[in-house]
Amino acid sequence: MTSATAFNTTQSEEIFSNAKDLMPGGVSSPVRAFSSVGGQPIVFDKVEGSHVWDVDGNEYIDYVGTWGPAICGHAHPEVIKALHETLDKGTSFGAPCVQENVLAEMVINAVPSIEMVRFVNSGTEACMATLRLMRAYTGRDKVIKFQGCYHGSGDMFLVQAGSGVATLGLPDSPGVPKAATSNTLAAPYNDLEAVKKLFEDNPGEIAGVILEPVVGNSGFVPPDAGFLEGLREITADNGALLVFDEVMTGFRISYGGAQEKFGVTPDLTTLGKIIGGGLPVGAYGGKKEIMEVVAPAGPMYQAGTLSGNPLAMTAGIKTLELLQRPGVYEQLDQMTKKLTDGLKEIAQKHGHAVSVGQISAMFGVFFTDRPVHSFEDAKTSDLQKFARYHRGMLERGIYLAPSQFEAGFTSLAHTDEDIDKTLKAADEVMASL
Ligand SMILES: *Cc1c(COP(=O)(O)O)cnc(C)c1O
């Protein structure tokens, strides 16, 4: 553990400075650039369990978990071992492999809405394909999304898309033609009346509603009681599809995702992150009748050279196996609750207004005095204070997502000692904010 005084990031600074000449903003994905917390990211060297190490040798307790996949802890020995065995037989076949059946069966058994699944290489890809499928199946073009929900970087979803865009302060992205988003309607999260109104104003034209059933991309925002049930009812009444984007929440909120936890079954579900166990995987699935519209079973084209490759499937299979062990989700929930209860108490002690939330291995802390039910609420947070908090924690060896509008993640590798150290650091930092 690094003490605040010894914190040195010379190597990170040099590598990132070179990176900026080589790649836009120095990164391969925008939020990594630490834009909203001072713009100097930490360059990683190694990850293991609940800890990460940077190129200057600093060690951190990690609450980003490579943005969600690392729920068993980084580089879990059983995942690594299985990967080595698969690797010896090659990395990509471009032909069917038996591991696809294994992972497909696991996903189908776990996720209530999924009877059939298609594997892709990222959550973005899964969401883009799902949108096409919603339209192909219903013969309608319009879709409803929610302000602050992120469904990957596809054109049609870059309307009020939450964290990455919010952090950069871009209300939308240049290069997305009006035509691409003209059929995307946006409503405030947790606002059923707004959804009803959109259906009334666009009769017979809405293919479906897509959402994060627990939002992670506005920071952590849970659904209000009755919100998911209400959406299920409105979509069914209007012959439209309900789609849960569980790329983040799948196998995290519970083994069967948010849909299992809340007992609301959508028509289609997108997955990613955890099901790839740290390798690039996404998936979409749902009722057989809908999925059989996808080529080659049906006419809707969607394809991928590396989709379903044995390496990525293996990492997913091993990760899900680890998550099937008894008591896993209770452990995640208790540990995360200890963290968020502690953070709330510490914030109050030092006179900082915070809104803190947690379900299972997902949590959030907003520096605001109002409860957060929507992206509008999240935006009332004190971003300057968050930036100082983030920096203080980083200097004390705690790695948090570098944006107020990202959720935090815990893993099975996090220990009581990790949580205690984190709370001790938070106590110091909050005292100085
Ligand atoms: C991360 C995320 C995506 C995009 O997945 P990528 O693998 O980054 O393309 C889509 N939807 C949600 C809810 C996500 O959290």
Coordinates of C-alpha atoms and ligand atoms in Angstrom, one line a residue:
M1 CA 0.0 0.0 0.0
T2 CA 1.3 3.4 -1.0
S3 CA 1.1 6.2 1.6
A4 CA -0.1 9.6 0.3
T5 CA 3.3 11.2 0.7
A6 CA 5.1 8.6 -1.3
F7 CA 2.7 8.7 -4.2
N8 CA 4.7 8.9 -7.4
T9 CA 3.3 8.6 -10.9
T10 CA 6.3 9.6 -13.1
Q11 CA 6.2 6.5 -15.3
S12 CA 2.4 6.8 -15.8
E13 CA 2.8 10.5 -16.8
E14 CA 5.5 9.7 -19.3
I15 CA 3.6 6.8 -20.9
F16 CA 0.4 8.7 -21.1
S17 CA 2.1 11.7 -22.6
N18 CA 3.5 9.5 -25.4
A19 CA 0.2 7.8 -25.8
K20 CA -1.5 11.2 -26.6
D21 CA 0.6 11.5 -29.7
L22 CA -0.3 8.0 -30.8
M23 CA -4.0 7.5 -30.0
P24 CA -6.8 10.1 -29.7
G25 CA -6.7 11.4 -26.2
G26 CA -4.1 8.8 -25.4
V27 CA -6.6 6.0 -24.8
S28 CA -8.6 3.2 -26.5
S29 CA -11.9 4.2 -24.7
P30 CA -12.7 7.7 -23.5
V31 CA -13.5 7.4 -19.8
R32 CA -10.0 5.9 -19.1
A33 CA -8.5 9.4 -19.8
F34 CA -9.6 10.7 -16.3
S35 CA -10.9 13.8 -18.1
S36 CA -13.2 14.8 -15.3
V37 CA -10.7 14.2 -12.5
G38 CA -7.7 16.1 -13.7
G39 CA -6.8 14.2 -16.9
Q40 CA -3.8 12.2 -15.6
P41 CA -4.7 8.4 -15.8
I42 CA -2.7 5.7 -14.1
V43 CA -1.1 3.2 -16.5
F44 CA -1.6 -0.3 -15.3
D45 CA 1.1 -3.0 -15.2
K46 CA -0.6 -6.0 -13.6
V47 CA -3.9 -7.0 -12.1
E48 CA -4.7 -9.8 -9.6
G49 CA -7.6 -10.5 -7.3
S50 CA -9.0 -7.2 -5.9
H51 CA -5.7 -5.4 -6.5
V52 CA -4.0 -3.6 -9.4
W53 CA -0.5 -2.3 -9.8
D54 CA 0.6 0.6 -11.9
V55 CA 3.9 1.1 -13.9
D56 CA 5.4 3.1 -11.0
G57 CA 4.9 0.2 -8.6
N58 CA 1.9 1.7 -6.7
E59 CA -0.6 -0.8 -5.5
Y60 CA -4.4 -0.1 -5.4
I61 CA -7.6 -1.8 -4.2
D62 CA -9.7 -1.8 -7.3
Y63 CA -13.4 -0.8 -7.5
V64 CA -13.5 -0.7 -11.3
G65 CA -12.9 -4.3 -12.1
T66 CA -12.1 -3.6 -15.7
W67 CA -15.5 -1.9 -15.8
G68 CA -17.5 -4.9 -14.7
P69 CA -16.1 -8.2 -15.9
A70 CA -13.8 -9.0 -13.0
I71 CA -16.5 -10.1 -10.5
C72 CA -14.4 -13.1 -9.5
G73 CA -11.4 -10.9 -9.0
H74 CA -8.8 -10.2 -11.7
A75 CA -6.8 -13.1 -13.2
H76 CA -8.6 -15.7 -11.2
P77 CA -6.3 -18.8 -11.2
E78 CA -9.1 -21.2 -12.4
V79 CA -10.0 -18.9 -15.3
I80 CA -6.3 -18.5 -16.2
K81 CA -5.7 -22.2 -16.1
A82 CA -8.7 -23.0 -18.3
L83 CA -7.5 -20.3 -20.7
H84 CA -4.1 -21.9 -20.9
E85 CA -5.6 -25.3 -21.8
T86 CA -7.8 -23.8 -24.5
L87 CA -5.0 -21.6 -25.9
D88 CA -2.9 -24.7 -26.6
K89 CA -5.5 -25.7 -29.2
G90 CA -5.6 -22.2 -30.9
T91 CA -7.4 -19.0 -30.4
S92 CA -10.1 -18.6 -33.0
F93 CA -11.7 -21.3 -35.3
G94 CA -14.2 -19.3 -37.4
A95 CA -16.2 -22.5 -37.1
P96 CA -18.4 -24.0 -34.5
C97 CA -16.8 -25.0 -31.2
V98 CA -18.3 -27.0 -28.3
Q99 CA -17.6 -24.2 -25.8
E100 CA -20.3 -22.1 -27.5
N101 CA -22.9 -24.8 -26.6
V102 CA -21.7 -24.9 -23.0
L103 CA -21.8 -21.1 -22.4
A104 CA -25.1 -20.8 -24.3
E105 CA -26.7 -23.5 -22.1
M106 CA -25.4 -21.7 -19.0
V107 CA -26.8 -18.4 -20.1
I108 CA -30.1 -19.9 -21.1
N109 CA -30.4 -21.7 -17.7
A110 CA -29.5 -18.6 -15.8
V111 CA -31.4 -15.7 -17.4
P112 CA -35.2 -16.0 -17.2
S113 CA -35.9 -14.3 -20.6
I114 CA -33.3 -16.1 -22.6
E115 CA -34.4 -19.3 -24.6
M116 CA -31.8 -18.8 -27.3
V117 CA -28.7 -16.7 -27.6
R118 CA -26.3 -15.2 -30.1
F119 CA -22.7 -14.4 -29.1
V120 CA -20.9 -11.3 -30.3
N121 CA -17.7 -9.5 -29.3
S122 CA -18.9 -6.6 -27.1
G123 CA -21.8 -5.0 -25.4
T124 CA -22.0 -2.4 -28.1
E125 CA -22.4 -5.1 -30.8
A126 CA -25.0 -6.8 -28.7
C127 CA -27.1 -3.7 -28.3
M128 CA -26.8 -2.7 -32.0
A129 CA -27.9 -6.2 -33.1
T130 CA -30.8 -6.1 -30.6
L131 CA -32.1 -2.9 -31.9
R132 CA -32.1 -4.3 -35.4
L133 CA -33.9 -7.4 -34.1
M134 CA -36.5 -5.3 -32.3
R135 CA -37.3 -3.6 -35.6
A136 CA -37.1 -6.7 -37.7
Y137 CA -39.5 -8.6 -35.4
T138 CA -42.1 -5.8 -34.9
G139 CA -41.8 -4.1 -38.3
R140 CA -41.7 -0.8 -36.4
D141 CA -38.8 1.7 -36.4
K142 CA -39.0 3.8 -33.2
V143 CA -37.5 2.9 -29.9
I144 CA -37.6 4.4 -26.5
K145 CA -34.5 4.7 -24.4
F146 CA -33.8 6.6 -21.1
Q147 CA -31.8 9.7 -20.4
G148 CA -28.5 8.6 -18.8
C149 CA -28.7 5.0 -20.0
Y150 CA -25.8 3.8 -22.1
H151 CA -26.2 1.0 -24.7
G152 CA -22.8 1.1 -26.3
S153 CA -21.4 3.5 -28.9
G154 CA -23.7 2.7 -31.8
D155 CA -25.1 5.7 -33.7
M156 CA -28.8 5.0 -32.8
F157 CA -28.1 5.0 -29.1
L158 CA -26.0 8.2 -28.8
V159 CA -28.9 10.2 -27.5
Q160 CA -28.6 11.3 -23.9
A161 CA -26.3 8.4 -23.3
G162 CA -24.9 8.8 -19.8
S163 CA -21.4 8.5 -18.4
G164 CA -18.9 8.5 -21.2
V165 CA -20.7 11.3 -23.0
A166 CA -21.7 13.1 -19.9
T167 CA -18.1 13.1 -18.5
L168 CA -16.9 14.6 -21.7
G169 CA -19.7 17.2 -21.7
L170 CA -20.9 16.2 -25.2
P171 CA -24.7 16.3 -25.3
D172 CA -24.5 14.2 -28.5
S173 CA -21.7 13.2 -30.8
P174 CA -20.8 14.9 -34.1
G175 CA -20.8 12.3 -36.9
V176 CA -24.1 10.8 -35.9
P177 CA -26.5 11.8 -38.7
K178 CA -29.9 13.0 -37.6
A179 CA -31.4 10.1 -39.5
A180 CA -29.6 7.7 -37.3
T181 CA -31.3 9.0 -34.1
S182 CA -34.6 10.3 -35.5
N183 CA -36.3 7.1 -34.4
T184 CA -34.7 7.2 -30.9
L185 CA -37.1 8.7 -28.3
A186 CA -35.7 9.5 -24.9
A187 CA -37.6 9.6 -21.6
P188 CA -36.4 10.4 -18.0
Y189 CA -35.5 7.2 -16.0
N190 CA -38.1 6.1 -13.5
D191 CA -40.8 8.2 -15.3
L192 CA -43.6 5.9 -16.4
E193 CA -45.9 8.8 -17.4
A194 CA -43.3 10.0 -19.9
V195 CA -43.2 6.6 -21.5
K196 CA -47.0 6.4 -21.7
K197 CA -47.0 9.8 -23.4
L198 CA -44.5 8.6 -26.0
F199 CA -46.6 5.6 -26.8
E200 CA -49.7 7.8 -27.1
D201 CA -47.9 10.3 -29.3
N202 CA -46.5 7.5 -31.6
P203 CA -49.3 5.0 -31.9
G204 CA -48.3 1.7 -33.5
E205 CA -44.8 3.0 -34.3
I206 CA -42.7 2.0 -31.3
A207 CA -40.8 -1.3 -31.6
G208 CA -39.8 -1.4 -28.0
V209 CA -38.3 0.0 -24.9
I210 CA -34.6 -0.6 -24.0
L211 CA -33.1 0.2 -20.6
E212 CA -30.6 -0.6 -18.0
P213 CA -32.8 -2.3 -15.4
V214 CA -30.4 -0.9 -12.7
V215 CA -28.5 2.0 -14.1
G216 CA -24.7 2.0 -13.9
N217 CA -24.0 4.6 -16.5
S218 CA -25.4 7.7 -14.8
G219 CA -23.6 6.4 -11.7
F220 CA -25.7 3.9 -9.7
V221 CA -29.4 4.5 -10.0
P222 CA -31.8 1.7 -9.1
P223 CA -35.4 1.4 -10.5
D224 CA -38.2 2.8 -8.3
A225 CA -40.7 0.3 -7.0
G226 CA -43.1 -0.6 -9.9
F227 CA -41.0 1.0 -12.7
L228 CA -39.9 -2.2 -14.3
E229 CA -43.3 -3.8 -13.8
G230 CA -45.0 -0.7 -15.3
L231 CA -42.7 -0.9 -18.4
R232 CA -43.6 -4.6 -18.8
E233 CA -47.3 -3.7 -18.8
I234 CA -47.0 -0.7 -21.1
T235 CA -44.9 -2.5 -23.7
A236 CA -47.2 -5.6 -23.7
D237 CA -50.3 -3.4 -24.0
N238 CA -48.8 -1.7 -27.1
G239 CA -47.4 -4.8 -28.9
A240 CA -43.9 -3.5 -28.3
L241 CA -40.8 -5.4 -26.9
L242 CA -39.2 -4.8 -23.6
V243 CA -35.4 -5.1 -23.7
F244 CA -33.2 -5.2 -20.6
D245 CA -29.6 -4.2 -21.3
E246 CA -27.9 -6.3 -18.8
V247 CA -24.4 -5.9 -20.1
M248 CA -23.4 -4.5 -16.7
T249 CA -26.1 -6.0 -14.4
G250 CA -26.1 -9.6 -15.9
F251 CA -24.6 -12.1 -13.4
R252 CA -23.8 -9.1 -11.1
I253 CA -27.1 -8.0 -9.6
S254 CA -27.8 -11.7 -9.2
Y255 CA -26.8 -14.8 -11.1
G256 CA -29.9 -14.4 -13.3
G257 CA -29.4 -10.6 -13.6
A258 CA -31.7 -7.8 -12.6
Q259 CA -34.6 -9.6 -14.2
E260 CA -34.3 -12.4 -11.8
K261 CA -33.8 -10.0 -8.8
F262 CA -36.9 -7.9 -9.6
G263 CA -39.0 -10.7 -11.1
V264 CA -39.7 -8.9 -14.3
T265 CA -39.0 -10.8 -17.5
P266 CA -38.2 -8.8 -20.7
D267 CA -38.6 -10.1 -24.2
L268 CA -34.9 -9.6 -25.1
T269 CA -31.7 -9.2 -23.1
T270 CA -28.3 -8.0 -23.9
L271 CA -25.2 -9.3 -22.0
G272 CA -21.5 -8.6 -22.0
K273 CA -18.7 -7.9 -19.5
I274 CA -19.0 -10.7 -17.0
I275 CA -20.0 -13.4 -19.5
G276 CA -16.6 -12.8 -21.2
G277 CA -14.7 -13.2 -18.0
G278 CA -12.3 -10.5 -19.1
L279 CA -12.1 -11.3 -22.7
P280 CA -14.2 -9.5 -25.4
V281 CA -17.7 -11.1 -25.4
G282 CA -21.2 -9.8 -25.8
A283 CA -24.5 -11.7 -26.3
Y284 CA -28.1 -11.1 -27.0
G285 CA -31.0 -13.5 -26.4
G286 CA -34.6 -13.9 -25.7
K287 CA -37.7 -15.9 -26.7
K288 CA -37.0 -18.5 -29.4
E289 CA -39.7 -17.1 -31.6
I290 CA -37.9 -13.7 -31.7
M291 CA -34.3 -15.1 -31.9
E292 CA -35.2 -17.3 -34.8
V293 CA -35.5 -14.1 -36.9
V294 CA -31.7 -13.8 -36.7
A295 CA -29.7 -15.3 -39.7
P296 CA -29.2 -18.0 -40.7
A297 CA -32.4 -19.2 -38.9
G298 CA -34.2 -16.1 -40.2
P299 CA -33.7 -13.1 -42.4
M300 CA -32.1 -10.6 -40.0
Y301 CA -28.4 -10.4 -40.8
Q302 CA -25.8 -10.2 -38.1
A303 CA -22.4 -11.8 -38.1
G304 CA -18.9 -11.7 -36.6
T305 CA -15.5 -13.2 -37.5
L306 CA -14.3 -13.7 -33.9
S307 CA -17.8 -14.3 -32.4
G308 CA -18.0 -17.4 -30.1
N309 CA -14.2 -18.0 -30.3
P310 CA -13.1 -20.8 -27.9
L311 CA -10.8 -18.6 -25.8
A312 CA -13.5 -16.0 -24.9
M313 CA -16.1 -18.8 -24.4
T314 CA -13.8 -20.5 -22.0
A315 CA -13.2 -17.4 -19.9
G316 CA -17.0 -17.0 -19.7
I317 CA -17.7 -20.6 -18.8
K318 CA -15.1 -20.6 -16.0
T319 CA -16.4 -17.3 -14.6
L320 CA -20.0 -18.4 -14.5
E321 CA -18.9 -21.7 -12.9
L322 CA -17.3 -19.8 -10.1
L323 CA -20.5 -17.7 -9.7
Q324 CA -22.6 -20.8 -9.2
R325 CA -20.9 -21.7 -5.9
P326 CA -23.2 -21.4 -2.9
G327 CA -23.2 -18.1 -1.0
V328 CA -21.4 -16.1 -3.6
Y329 CA -24.1 -13.4 -4.1
E330 CA -24.7 -13.2 -0.3
Q331 CA -21.0 -12.6 0.2
L332 CA -20.9 -9.9 -2.5
D333 CA -24.0 -8.2 -1.1
Q334 CA -22.8 -8.2 2.5
M335 CA -19.3 -7.0 1.7
T336 CA -20.6 -4.2 -0.6
K337 CA -23.1 -3.1 2.0
K338 CA -20.4 -2.9 4.6
L339 CA -18.5 -0.6 2.2
T340 CA -21.5 1.7 1.3
D341 CA -22.8 1.8 4.9
G342 CA -19.3 2.8 6.0
L343 CA -18.9 5.5 3.3
K344 CA -22.3 7.0 4.2
E345 CA -21.4 7.2 7.9
I346 CA -18.0 8.8 7.1
A347 CA -19.5 11.3 4.8
Q348 CA -22.1 12.3 7.4
K349 CA -19.5 12.5 10.1
H350 CA -17.6 15.0 8.0
G351 CA -20.7 17.0 6.9
H352 CA -20.8 16.0 3.2
A353 CA -24.2 15.4 1.7
V354 CA -24.2 12.1 -0.2
S355 CA -26.6 9.8 -1.9
V356 CA -25.3 6.3 -1.5
G357 CA -26.8 3.1 -3.1
Q358 CA -25.9 -0.5 -3.5
I359 CA -27.4 -3.8 -4.8
S360 CA -25.2 -6.9 -4.7
A361 CA -21.8 -6.2 -6.2
M362 CA -22.7 -2.8 -7.6
F363 CA -22.7 0.6 -5.8
G364 CA -22.6 4.3 -6.1
V365 CA -21.8 7.5 -4.1
F366 CA -23.1 10.8 -5.4
F367 CA -22.0 14.1 -3.7
T368 CA -25.5 15.5 -3.7
D369 CA -28.2 16.3 -1.1
R370 CA -31.0 14.8 -3.1
P371 CA -32.0 11.2 -3.6
V372 CA -31.0 10.1 -7.1
H373 CA -33.8 8.6 -9.3
S374 CA -32.7 9.9 -12.6
F375 CA -29.8 11.4 -14.6
E376 CA -31.2 14.9 -13.8
D377 CA -30.8 14.1 -10.1
A378 CA -27.3 12.6 -10.7
K379 CA -26.2 15.9 -12.4
T380 CA -26.8 17.9 -9.2
S381 CA -23.7 16.2 -7.8
D382 CA -20.7 18.4 -6.8
L383 CA -18.3 17.3 -9.5
Q384 CA -15.4 19.4 -8.1
K385 CA -15.7 17.7 -4.7
F386 CA -15.9 14.3 -6.5
A387 CA -12.7 15.1 -8.3
R388 CA -10.9 15.9 -5.1
Y389 CA -12.3 12.8 -3.4
H390 CA -11.2 10.7 -6.3
R391 CA -7.6 12.1 -6.2
G392 CA -7.4 11.7 -2.5
M393 CA -8.4 8.1 -2.7
L394 CA -6.1 7.3 -5.5
E395 CA -3.1 8.8 -3.6
R396 CA -4.1 6.4 -0.7
G397 CA -4.2 3.3 -2.9
I398 CA -7.9 3.2 -3.7
Y399 CA -8.8 3.0 -7.4
L400 CA -12.3 4.3 -8.1
A401 CA -13.9 5.0 -11.5
P402 CA -12.7 8.4 -12.6
S403 CA -16.2 9.9 -13.0
Q404 CA -19.1 10.7 -10.8
F405 CA -21.3 9.1 -13.4
E406 CA -20.0 5.6 -13.1
A407 CA -21.0 2.8 -10.8
G408 CA -18.5 1.1 -8.5
F409 CA -17.9 -2.7 -8.6
T410 CA -16.8 -5.2 -6.0
S411 CA -15.6 -8.7 -6.5
L412 CA -15.3 -12.1 -4.7
A413 CA -11.7 -11.3 -4.2
H414 CA -12.3 -8.2 -2.1
T415 CA -11.6 -9.0 1.6
D416 CA -12.7 -7.4 4.9
E417 CA -9.2 -6.0 5.1
D418 CA -9.7 -4.3 1.7
I419 CA -13.0 -2.7 2.8
D420 CA -11.4 -1.6 6.1
K421 CA -8.5 0.1 4.3
T422 CA -10.9 1.7 1.9
L423 CA -13.0 3.2 4.7
K424 CA -9.9 4.4 6.5
A425 CA -8.8 6.2 3.4
A426 CA -12.2 7.6 2.8
D427 CA -12.2 8.9 6.4
E428 CA -8.9 10.8 5.8
V429 CA -10.1 12.1 2.4
M430 CA -13.5 13.2 3.5
A431 CA -12.0 15.1 6.4
S432 CA -10.0 17.2 4.0
L433 CA -12.6 17.9 1.3
Ligands
LIG1 C1 -20.5 -1.4 -21.0 C2 -21.9 -1.3 -21.5 C3 -22.3 -1.5 -22.8 C4 -21.2 -1.5 -23.9 O1 -20.5 -2.7 -23.8 P1 -19.0 -2.7 -24.5 O2 -18.5 -4.1 -24.3 O3 -18.2 -1.6 -23.8 O4 -19.2 -2.3 -25.9 C5 -23.6 -1.5 -23.2 N1 -24.6 -1.4 -22.2 C6 -24.3 -1.3 -20.9 C7 -25.4 -1.2 -19.9 C8 -23.0 -1.2 -20.5 O5 -22.7 -1.0 -19.2

